[in-house]
């Protein structure tokens, strides 16, 4: 299987963390692919017209995106259990959506603040949403720790890892100390240690 991959992308990181947890990294051929909102990449677009990573290409040519779908595919194929069934499924899917939504906002925020003249109202909206998300997640730290480790925790932790990587100035740990304590336990997992974001 070929994965359009980058060491910087938090959405790719979700897939790689899942692959480590499922012990199937060796099955993935990583293709370094540069995805940028302002520069659609024709090499990615052959497999995903949205020009986004991660995109997975199966050996029979079938393409899969986005990161949630790829994670669920790997989980099903490698018999994982990262996507719980029964009552535990809904909080897990909610955390999955929450982490992904926070990442979407952070990526748009980063794009906006790098423009020559950022729209201040938009920046303020991203700050507000990020702070509200951190406050809510801080109140859920105990539940994140108590629930079986899976896709929900992976998504939230990848969003927090992206804050560390690109938004050092936010100082999120001081705003969400219980969440920070939980994150430290997740960051210590081999799957997270092996997928630290890197430039280059
Ligand atoms: N919902 C998608 C989001 C993926 C995404 O936004 N990836 C970024 C890189 S971190 C990207 O490909 N951006 C290029 C673009 O938006 O054109 C997922 O979960 O995979």
mmCIF file of N, CA and C in Angstrom, residues 145 179-189:
data_model
loop_
_atom_site.group_PDB
_atom_site.id
_atom_site.type_symbol
_atom_site.label_atom_id
_atom_site.label_comp_id
_atom_site.label_asym_id
_atom_site.label_seq_id
_atom_site.Cartn_x
_atom_site.Cartn_y
_atom_site.Cartn_z
ATOM 1 N N UNK A 145 -8.634 9.399 29.673
ATOM 2 C CA UNK A 145 -7.738 8.406 30.290
ATOM 3 C C UNK A 145 -8.473 7.103 30.584
ATOM 4 N N UNK A 179 -5.433 18.128 30.890
ATOM 5 C CA UNK A 179 -5.240 17.601 29.540
ATOM 6 C C UNK A 179 -3.744 17.386 29.270
ATOM 7 N N UNK A 180 -2.936 18.317 29.754
ATOM 8 C CA UNK A 180 -1.481 18.205 29.561
ATOM 9 C C UNK A 180 -0.943 16.961 30.253
ATOM 10 N N UNK A 181 -1.470 16.681 31.447
ATOM 11 C CA UNK A 181 -1.010 15.478 32.182
ATOM 12 C C UNK A 181 -1.416 14.222 31.418
ATOM 13 N N UNK A 182 -2.631 14.218 30.888
ATOM 14 C CA UNK A 182 -3.070 13.063 30.090
ATOM 15 C C UNK A 182 -2.202 12.928 28.834
ATOM 16 N N UNK A 183 -1.948 14.057 28.164
ATOM 17 C CA UNK A 183 -1.170 14.030 26.921
ATOM 18 C C UNK A 183 0.234 13.455 27.154
ATOM 19 N N UNK A 184 0.788 13.753 28.317
ATOM 20 C CA UNK A 184 2.139 13.240 28.602
ATOM 21 C C UNK A 184 2.148 11.709 28.575
ATOM 22 N N UNK A 185 1.064 11.097 29.032
ATOM 23 C CA UNK A 185 1.022 9.624 29.025
ATOM 24 C C UNK A 185 0.886 9.098 27.589
ATOM 25 N N UNK A 186 0.162 9.828 26.768
ATOM 26 C CA UNK A 186 -0.006 9.388 25.370
ATOM 27 C C UNK A 186 1.284 9.620 24.580
ATOM 28 N N UNK A 187 1.904 10.778 24.823
ATOM 29 C CA UNK A 187 3.133 11.114 24.086
ATOM 30 C C UNK A 187 4.247 10.104 24.378
ATOM 31 N N UNK A 188 4.150 9.423 25.515
ATOM 32 C CA UNK A 188 5.178 8.443 25.878
ATOM 33 C C UNK A 188 4.986 7.100 25.160
ATOM 34 N N UNK A 189 3.849 6.916 24.511
ATOM 35 C CA UNK A 189 3.637 5.652 23.785
ATOM 36 C C UNK A 189 4.612 5.576 22.606
#
